[in-house]
Coordinates of C-alpha atoms in Angstrom, one line a residue:
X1 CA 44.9 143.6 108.1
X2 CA 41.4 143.8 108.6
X3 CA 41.6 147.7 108.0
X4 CA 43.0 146.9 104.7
X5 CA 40.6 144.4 104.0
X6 CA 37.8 147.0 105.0
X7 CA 39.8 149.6 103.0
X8 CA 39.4 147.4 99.6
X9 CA 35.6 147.2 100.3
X10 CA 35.8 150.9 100.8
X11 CA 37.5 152.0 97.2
X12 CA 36.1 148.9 95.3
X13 CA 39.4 147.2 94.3
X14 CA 42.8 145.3 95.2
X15 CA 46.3 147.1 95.5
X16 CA 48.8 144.9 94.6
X17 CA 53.0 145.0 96.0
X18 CA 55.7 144.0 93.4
X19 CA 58.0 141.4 94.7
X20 CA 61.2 140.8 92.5
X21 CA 61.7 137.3 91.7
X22 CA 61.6 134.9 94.4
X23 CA 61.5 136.0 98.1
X24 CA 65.4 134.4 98.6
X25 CA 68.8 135.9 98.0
X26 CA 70.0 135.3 94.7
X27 CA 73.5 133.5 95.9
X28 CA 70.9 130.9 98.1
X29 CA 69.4 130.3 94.9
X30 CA 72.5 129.4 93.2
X31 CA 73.3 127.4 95.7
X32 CA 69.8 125.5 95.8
X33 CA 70.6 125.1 91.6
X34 CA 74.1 123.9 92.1
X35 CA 72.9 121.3 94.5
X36 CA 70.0 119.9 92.2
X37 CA 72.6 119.5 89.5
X38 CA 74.8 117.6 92.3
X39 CA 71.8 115.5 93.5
X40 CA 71.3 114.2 90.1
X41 CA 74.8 113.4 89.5
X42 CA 75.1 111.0 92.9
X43 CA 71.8 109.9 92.0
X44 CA 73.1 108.7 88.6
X45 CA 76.1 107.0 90.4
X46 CA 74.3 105.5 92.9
X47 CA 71.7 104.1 91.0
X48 CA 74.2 102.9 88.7
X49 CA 75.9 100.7 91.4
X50 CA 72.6 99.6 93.0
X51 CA 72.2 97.8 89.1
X52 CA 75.4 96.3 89.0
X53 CA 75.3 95.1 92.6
X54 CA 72.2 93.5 92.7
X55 CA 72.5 92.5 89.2
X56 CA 76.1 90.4 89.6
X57 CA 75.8 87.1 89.8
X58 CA 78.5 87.0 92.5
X59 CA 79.9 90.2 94.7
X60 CA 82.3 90.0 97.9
X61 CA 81.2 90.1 101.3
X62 CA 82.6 93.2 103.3
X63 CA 85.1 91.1 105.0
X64 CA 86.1 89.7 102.0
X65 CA 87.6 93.8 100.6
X66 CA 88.7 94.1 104.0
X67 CA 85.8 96.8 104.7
X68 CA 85.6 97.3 108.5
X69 CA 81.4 97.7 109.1
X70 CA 82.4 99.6 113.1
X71 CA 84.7 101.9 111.0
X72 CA 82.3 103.3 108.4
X73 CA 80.0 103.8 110.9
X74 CA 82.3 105.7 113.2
X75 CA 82.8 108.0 109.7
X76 CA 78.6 108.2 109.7
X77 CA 78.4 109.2 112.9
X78 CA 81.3 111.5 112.3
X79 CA 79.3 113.1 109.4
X80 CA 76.4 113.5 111.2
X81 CA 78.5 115.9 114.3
X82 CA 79.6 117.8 112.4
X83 CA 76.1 118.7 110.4
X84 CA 75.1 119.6 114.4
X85 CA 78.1 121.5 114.8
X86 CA 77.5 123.5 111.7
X87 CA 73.8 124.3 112.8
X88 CA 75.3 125.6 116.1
X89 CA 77.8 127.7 114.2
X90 CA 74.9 129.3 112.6
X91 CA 72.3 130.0 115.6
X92 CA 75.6 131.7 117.2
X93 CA 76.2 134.0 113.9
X94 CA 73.2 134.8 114.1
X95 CA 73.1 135.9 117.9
X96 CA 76.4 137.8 116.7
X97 CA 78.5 135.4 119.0
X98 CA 81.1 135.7 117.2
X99 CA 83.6 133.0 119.3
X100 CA 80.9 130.5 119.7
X101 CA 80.7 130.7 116.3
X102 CA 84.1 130.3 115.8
X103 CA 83.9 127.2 117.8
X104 CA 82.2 125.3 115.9
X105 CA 83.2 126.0 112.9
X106 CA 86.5 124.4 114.2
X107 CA 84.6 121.7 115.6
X108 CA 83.6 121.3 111.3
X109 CA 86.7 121.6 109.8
X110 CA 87.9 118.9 112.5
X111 CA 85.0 116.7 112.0
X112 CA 85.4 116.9 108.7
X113 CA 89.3 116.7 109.1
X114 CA 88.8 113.7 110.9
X115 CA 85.8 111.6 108.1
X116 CA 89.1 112.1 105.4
X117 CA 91.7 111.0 107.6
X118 CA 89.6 107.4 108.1
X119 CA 89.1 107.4 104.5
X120 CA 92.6 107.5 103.8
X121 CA 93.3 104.6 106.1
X122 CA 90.6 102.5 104.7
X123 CA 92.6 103.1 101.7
X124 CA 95.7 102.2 102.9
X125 CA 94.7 99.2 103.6
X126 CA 92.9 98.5 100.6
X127 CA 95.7 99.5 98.7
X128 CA 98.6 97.2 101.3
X129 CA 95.9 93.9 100.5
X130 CA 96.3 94.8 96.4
X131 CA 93.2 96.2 95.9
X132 CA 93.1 99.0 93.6
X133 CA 90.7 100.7 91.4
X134 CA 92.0 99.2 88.4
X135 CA 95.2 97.0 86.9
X136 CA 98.4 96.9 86.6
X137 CA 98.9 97.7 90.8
X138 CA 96.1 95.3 91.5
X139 CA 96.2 91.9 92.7
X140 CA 92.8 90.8 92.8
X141 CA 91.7 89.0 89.5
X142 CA 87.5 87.7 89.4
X143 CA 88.0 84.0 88.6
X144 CA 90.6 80.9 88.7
X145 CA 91.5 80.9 85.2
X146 CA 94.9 80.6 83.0
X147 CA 95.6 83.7 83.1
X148 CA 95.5 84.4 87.4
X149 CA 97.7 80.7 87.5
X150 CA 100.5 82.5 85.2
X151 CA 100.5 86.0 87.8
X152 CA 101.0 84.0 90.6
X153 CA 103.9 81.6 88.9
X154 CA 105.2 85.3 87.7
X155 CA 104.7 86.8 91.4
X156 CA 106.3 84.0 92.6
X157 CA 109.4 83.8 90.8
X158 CA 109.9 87.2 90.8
X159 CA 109.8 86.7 95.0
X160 CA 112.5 83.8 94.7
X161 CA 114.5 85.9 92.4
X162 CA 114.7 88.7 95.4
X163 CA 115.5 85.8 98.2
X164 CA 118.3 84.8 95.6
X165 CA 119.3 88.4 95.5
X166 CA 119.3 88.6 99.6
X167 CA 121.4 85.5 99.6
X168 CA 123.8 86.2 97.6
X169 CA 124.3 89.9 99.7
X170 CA 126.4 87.3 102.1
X171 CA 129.3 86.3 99.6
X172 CA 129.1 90.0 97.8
X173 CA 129.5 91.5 100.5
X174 CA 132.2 89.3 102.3
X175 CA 134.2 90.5 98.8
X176 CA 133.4 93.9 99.9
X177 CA 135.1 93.8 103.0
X178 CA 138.4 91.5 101.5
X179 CA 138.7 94.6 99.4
X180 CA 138.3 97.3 102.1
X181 CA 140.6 95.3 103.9
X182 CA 143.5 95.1 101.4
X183 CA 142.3 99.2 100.7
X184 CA 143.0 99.8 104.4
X185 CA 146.4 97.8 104.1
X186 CA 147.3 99.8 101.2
X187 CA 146.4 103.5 102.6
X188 CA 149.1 105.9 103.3
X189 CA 147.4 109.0 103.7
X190 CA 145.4 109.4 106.6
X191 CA 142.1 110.6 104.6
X192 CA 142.5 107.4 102.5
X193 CA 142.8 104.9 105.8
X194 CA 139.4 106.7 107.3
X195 CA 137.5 106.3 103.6
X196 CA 138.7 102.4 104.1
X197 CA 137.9 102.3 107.4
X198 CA 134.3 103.2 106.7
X199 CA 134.2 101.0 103.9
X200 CA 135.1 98.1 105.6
X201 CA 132.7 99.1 108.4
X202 CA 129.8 99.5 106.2
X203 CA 130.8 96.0 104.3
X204 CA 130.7 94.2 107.8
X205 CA 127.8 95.8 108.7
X206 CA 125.8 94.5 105.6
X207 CA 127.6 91.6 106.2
X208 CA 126.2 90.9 109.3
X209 CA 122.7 91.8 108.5
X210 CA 122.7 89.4 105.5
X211 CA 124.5 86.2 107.3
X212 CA 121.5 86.7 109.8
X213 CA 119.0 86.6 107.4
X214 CA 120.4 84.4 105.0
X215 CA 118.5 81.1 106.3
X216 CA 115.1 82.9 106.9
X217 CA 115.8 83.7 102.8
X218 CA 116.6 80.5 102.2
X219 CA 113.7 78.9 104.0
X220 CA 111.5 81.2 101.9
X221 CA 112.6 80.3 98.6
X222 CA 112.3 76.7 99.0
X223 CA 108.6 77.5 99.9
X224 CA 108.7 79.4 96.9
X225 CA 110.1 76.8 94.6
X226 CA 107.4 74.3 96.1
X227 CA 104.0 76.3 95.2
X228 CA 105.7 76.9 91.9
X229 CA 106.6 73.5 91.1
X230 CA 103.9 71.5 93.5
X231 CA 100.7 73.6 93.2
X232 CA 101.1 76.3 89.9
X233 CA 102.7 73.8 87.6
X234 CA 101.3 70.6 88.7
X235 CA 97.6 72.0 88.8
X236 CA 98.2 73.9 85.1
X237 CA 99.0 71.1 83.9
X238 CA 96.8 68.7 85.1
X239 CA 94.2 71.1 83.9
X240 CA 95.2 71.4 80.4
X241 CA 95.9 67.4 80.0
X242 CA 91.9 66.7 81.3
X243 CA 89.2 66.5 78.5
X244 CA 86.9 67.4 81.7
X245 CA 86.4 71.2 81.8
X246 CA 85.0 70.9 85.0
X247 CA 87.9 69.1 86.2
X248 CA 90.3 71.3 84.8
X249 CA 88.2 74.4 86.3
X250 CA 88.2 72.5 90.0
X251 CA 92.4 72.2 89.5
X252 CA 92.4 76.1 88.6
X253 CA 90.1 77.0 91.9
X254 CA 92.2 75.1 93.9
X255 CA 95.2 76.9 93.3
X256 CA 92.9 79.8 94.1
X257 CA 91.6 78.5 97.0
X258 CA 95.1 77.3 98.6
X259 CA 96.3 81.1 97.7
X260 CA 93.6 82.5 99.5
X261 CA 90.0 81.5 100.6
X262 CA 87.0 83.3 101.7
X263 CA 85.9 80.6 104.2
X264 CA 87.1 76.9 105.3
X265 CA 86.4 74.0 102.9
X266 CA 87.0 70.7 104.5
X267 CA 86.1 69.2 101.0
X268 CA 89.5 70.9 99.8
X269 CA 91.2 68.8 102.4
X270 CA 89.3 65.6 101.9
X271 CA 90.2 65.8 98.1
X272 CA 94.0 66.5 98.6
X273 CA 94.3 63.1 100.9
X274 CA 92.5 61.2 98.4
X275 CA 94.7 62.7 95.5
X276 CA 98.0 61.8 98.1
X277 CA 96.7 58.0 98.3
X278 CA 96.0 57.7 94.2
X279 CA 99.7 59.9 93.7
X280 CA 101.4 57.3 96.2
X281 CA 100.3 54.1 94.4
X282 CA 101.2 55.9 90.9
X283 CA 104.6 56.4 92.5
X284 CA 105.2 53.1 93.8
X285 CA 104.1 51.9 89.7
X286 CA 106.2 54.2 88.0
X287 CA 109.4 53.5 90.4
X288 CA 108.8 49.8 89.5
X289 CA 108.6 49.9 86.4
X290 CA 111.7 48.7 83.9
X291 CA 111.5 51.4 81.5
X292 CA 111.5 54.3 84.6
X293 CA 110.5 58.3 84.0
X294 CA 112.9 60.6 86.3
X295 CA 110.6 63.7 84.9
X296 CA 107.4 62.2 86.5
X297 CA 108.4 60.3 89.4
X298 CA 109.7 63.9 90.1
X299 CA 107.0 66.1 89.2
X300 CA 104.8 63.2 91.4
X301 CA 107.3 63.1 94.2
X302 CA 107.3 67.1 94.4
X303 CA 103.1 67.2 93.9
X304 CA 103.3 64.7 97.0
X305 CA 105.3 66.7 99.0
X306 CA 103.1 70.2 98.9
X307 CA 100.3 67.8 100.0
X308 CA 102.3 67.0 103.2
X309 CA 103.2 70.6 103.2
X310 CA 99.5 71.9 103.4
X311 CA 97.7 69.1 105.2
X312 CA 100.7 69.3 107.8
X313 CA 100.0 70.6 111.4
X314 CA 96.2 69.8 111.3
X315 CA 96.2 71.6 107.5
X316 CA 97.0 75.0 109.1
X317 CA 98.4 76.6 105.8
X318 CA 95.6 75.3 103.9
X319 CA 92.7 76.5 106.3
X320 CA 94.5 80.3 106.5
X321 CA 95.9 80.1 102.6
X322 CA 99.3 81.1 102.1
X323 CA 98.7 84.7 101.6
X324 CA 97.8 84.8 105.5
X325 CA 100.2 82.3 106.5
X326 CA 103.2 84.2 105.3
X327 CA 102.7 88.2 105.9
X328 CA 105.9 88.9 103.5
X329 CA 104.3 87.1 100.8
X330 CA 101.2 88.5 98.5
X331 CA 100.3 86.2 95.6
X332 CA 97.0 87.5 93.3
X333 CA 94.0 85.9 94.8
X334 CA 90.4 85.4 93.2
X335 CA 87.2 87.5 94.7
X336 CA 84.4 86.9 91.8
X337 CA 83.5 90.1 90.5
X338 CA 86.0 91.8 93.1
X339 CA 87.1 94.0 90.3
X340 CA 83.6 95.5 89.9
X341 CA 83.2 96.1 93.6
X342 CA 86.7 97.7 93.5
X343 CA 85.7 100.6 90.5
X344 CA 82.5 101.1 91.9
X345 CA 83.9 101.4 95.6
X346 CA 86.5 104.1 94.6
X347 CA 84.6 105.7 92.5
X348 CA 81.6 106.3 94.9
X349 CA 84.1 107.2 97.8
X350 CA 86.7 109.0 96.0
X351 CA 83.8 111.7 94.7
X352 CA 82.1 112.2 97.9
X353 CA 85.5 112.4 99.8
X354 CA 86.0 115.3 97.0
X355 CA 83.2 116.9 98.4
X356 CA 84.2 116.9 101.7
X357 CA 87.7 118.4 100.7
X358 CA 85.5 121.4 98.9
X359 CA 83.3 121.4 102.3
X360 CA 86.8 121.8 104.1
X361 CA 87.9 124.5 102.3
X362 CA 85.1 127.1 102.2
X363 CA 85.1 126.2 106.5
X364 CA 89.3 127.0 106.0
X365 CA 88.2 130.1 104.2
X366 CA 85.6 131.4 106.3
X367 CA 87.2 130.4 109.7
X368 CA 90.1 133.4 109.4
X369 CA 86.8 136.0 109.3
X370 CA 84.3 137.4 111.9
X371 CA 81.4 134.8 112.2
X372 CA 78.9 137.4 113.4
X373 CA 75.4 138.8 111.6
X374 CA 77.2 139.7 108.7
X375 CA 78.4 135.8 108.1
X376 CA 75.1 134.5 108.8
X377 CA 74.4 133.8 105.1
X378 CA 77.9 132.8 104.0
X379 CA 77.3 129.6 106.7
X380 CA 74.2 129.0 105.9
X381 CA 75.0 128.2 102.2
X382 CA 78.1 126.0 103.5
X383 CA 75.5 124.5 105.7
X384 CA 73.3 123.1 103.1
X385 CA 75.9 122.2 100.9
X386 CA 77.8 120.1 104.0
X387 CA 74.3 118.9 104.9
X388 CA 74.0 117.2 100.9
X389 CA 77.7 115.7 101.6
X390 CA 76.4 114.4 104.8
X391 CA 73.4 113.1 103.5
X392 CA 74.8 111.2 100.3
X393 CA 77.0 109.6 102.6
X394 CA 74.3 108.4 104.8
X395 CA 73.0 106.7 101.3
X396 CA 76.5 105.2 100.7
X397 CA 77.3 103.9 103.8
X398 CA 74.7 101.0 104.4
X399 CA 75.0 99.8 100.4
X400 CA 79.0 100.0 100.2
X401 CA 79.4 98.7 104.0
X402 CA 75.9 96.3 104.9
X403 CA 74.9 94.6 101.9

């Protein structure tokens, strides 16, 4: 260096070296370009949810979506092996160990494997509660109003409609088996008797199962019948004959609230006694009276007995909500502004888990190869490009999971 320094002094002037372009490989380049376009498009998305988020007036808590805090960050810490395990692939390509490298590029793909298959059950059990991205699968509506109170008289008549169905298996299929019977009788050929003889066994068979079940399906549609009549219809209506809106909103949240509730209100309980003592004096009026009203001392007399049916057993149905209290049953339920989380949440997760599925299949691609010198560059550019999945997700996790 300092002979060419010297040699400069010597002639009197500078010899310059042409370098072409920039001093990186033109397919590292257009990787570097493809990732600024993808950093500004998860920038745009997250900064898009940070404004609705902090700007709602009202968004769910994590346990509210059924989003598991230990679980997301068992995916984080997922994410962040298998950005070590790519780096060791590298180093090893580089040293031209090829099996190392192998290793852990199968240590990747199964890291990576591994962040999707938790995604999907987080899913799964998003989707099982009746959270979705977006109606008509969705049971999750953002307030108490007119419209939630006619899906859950709709969601539960449609459920009484199928315990009707179930119950009525028992006398169908007791028919079915009086006519495989007089089938059987009437058979001559021995290919007919066996066709009646699995008839009738299949007809006994669902006979069997439906006499078993028939007063479990019985004891559910009169449950049925009572929210319907008790708590949908009594509370609409009570809400539509008050000139108090804020009356008639309370009636509306407290069919919410004894569908399903975010946390215990003892002032729920408190008011439903109170309403039991008024509704038992009204009752005791009304049947006195000379000119009597079988409509209302019935609709009173039914009102009277949900009461007893939620504050019964120290009020353990209304504490839980019915949606917890019966696993066969799920009624639409109020989370304010749970329909925003829910769009902004799949969204968000469904793109990066995209991502990862590309990251998965360039590491599908390459593993089949030799991972020596040669590869060197080809897992460097997955690298970085798993390294931006890994880091938007380390963005993700603590605003869709902590706050």
């Amino acid at each position: 260096m300092s002979q060419h320094h010297d040699d400069h002094h010597e002639h009197g002037h500078i010899q310059l070296e042409y370098q072409p372009a920039l001093p990186i490989p033109n397919g590292k380049l257009c990787l570097w370009l493809f990732l600024s376009t993808e950093i500004m498009f998860f920038a745009g998305l997250i900064g898009a949810y940070i404004v609705l988020r902090f700007g709602a007036p009202t968004w769910p808590s994590p346990h509210d979506v059924h989003l598991s805090e230990p679980i997301g960050a068992f995916n984080t810490f997922v994410l962040i092996c298998s950005s070590l395990s790519v780096v060791l692939a590298l180093e090893a390509a580089k040293s031209n160990k090829t099996g190392l490298a192998k290793f852990w590029m199968c240590v990747t793909f199964l890291l990576g494997l591994s962040f999707l298959g938790v995604k999907a059950y987080e899913y799964k059990e998003k989707f099982a509660h009746g959270i979705y991205p977006a109606y008509p699968h969705g049971l999750l509506y953002d307030k108490p109003d007119v419209y939630y109170a006619s899906a859950v008289k709709v969601a539960l008549e449609d459920a009484a409609k199928e315990c009707t169905t179930q119950i009525d298996l028992v006398d169908k299929s007791a028919a079915d088996i009086d006519a495989a019977k007089s089938e059987l009788e009437e058979a001559e050929k021995p290919e007919d008797k066996k066709k009646a003889e699995e008839k009738l066994a299949a007809a006994q068979k669902v006979n069997e199962q439906a006499v078993a079940m028939a007063d479990t399906y019985k004891e559910r549609r009169e449950t049925l019948e009572l929210l319907r009549n008790g708590l949908i219809q009594w509370n609409t209506r009570q809400a539509t004959q008050t000139a108090n809106p804020v009356e008639g909103q309370a009636l509306l949240s407290s069919i919410a609230y004894t569908i399903q509730h975010p946390h215990e209100d003892e002032e729920e309980l408190t008011r439903l006694v109170e309403e039991k003592g008024t509704l038992t004096t009204k009752l005791a009026e009304l049947e006195k009276a000379e000119e009597k009203d079988p409509q209302e001392i019935a609709l009173i007399q039914t009102r009277l007995k949900l009461i007893d049916y939620l504050t019964a057993d120290n009020a353990e149905v209304l504490r839980h909500g019915v949606n917890h209290t019966y696993d066969w049953l799920d009624l639409p339920f109020v989370i304010p502004s749970g329909n925003m989380w829910a769009s902004t949440y799949f969204l968000l997760t469904g793109f990066h888990a995209i991502h990862v599925l590309v990251g998965l299949i360039v590491f599908a691609v390459a593993l089949p190869a030799t991972l020596g010198v040669a590869k060197a560059t080809f897992i460097e550019a997955a690298g970085l490009y798993w390294h931006f999945v890994d880091l938007v997700w380390i963005f993700l996790f603590p605003i869709l999971y902590l706050f």
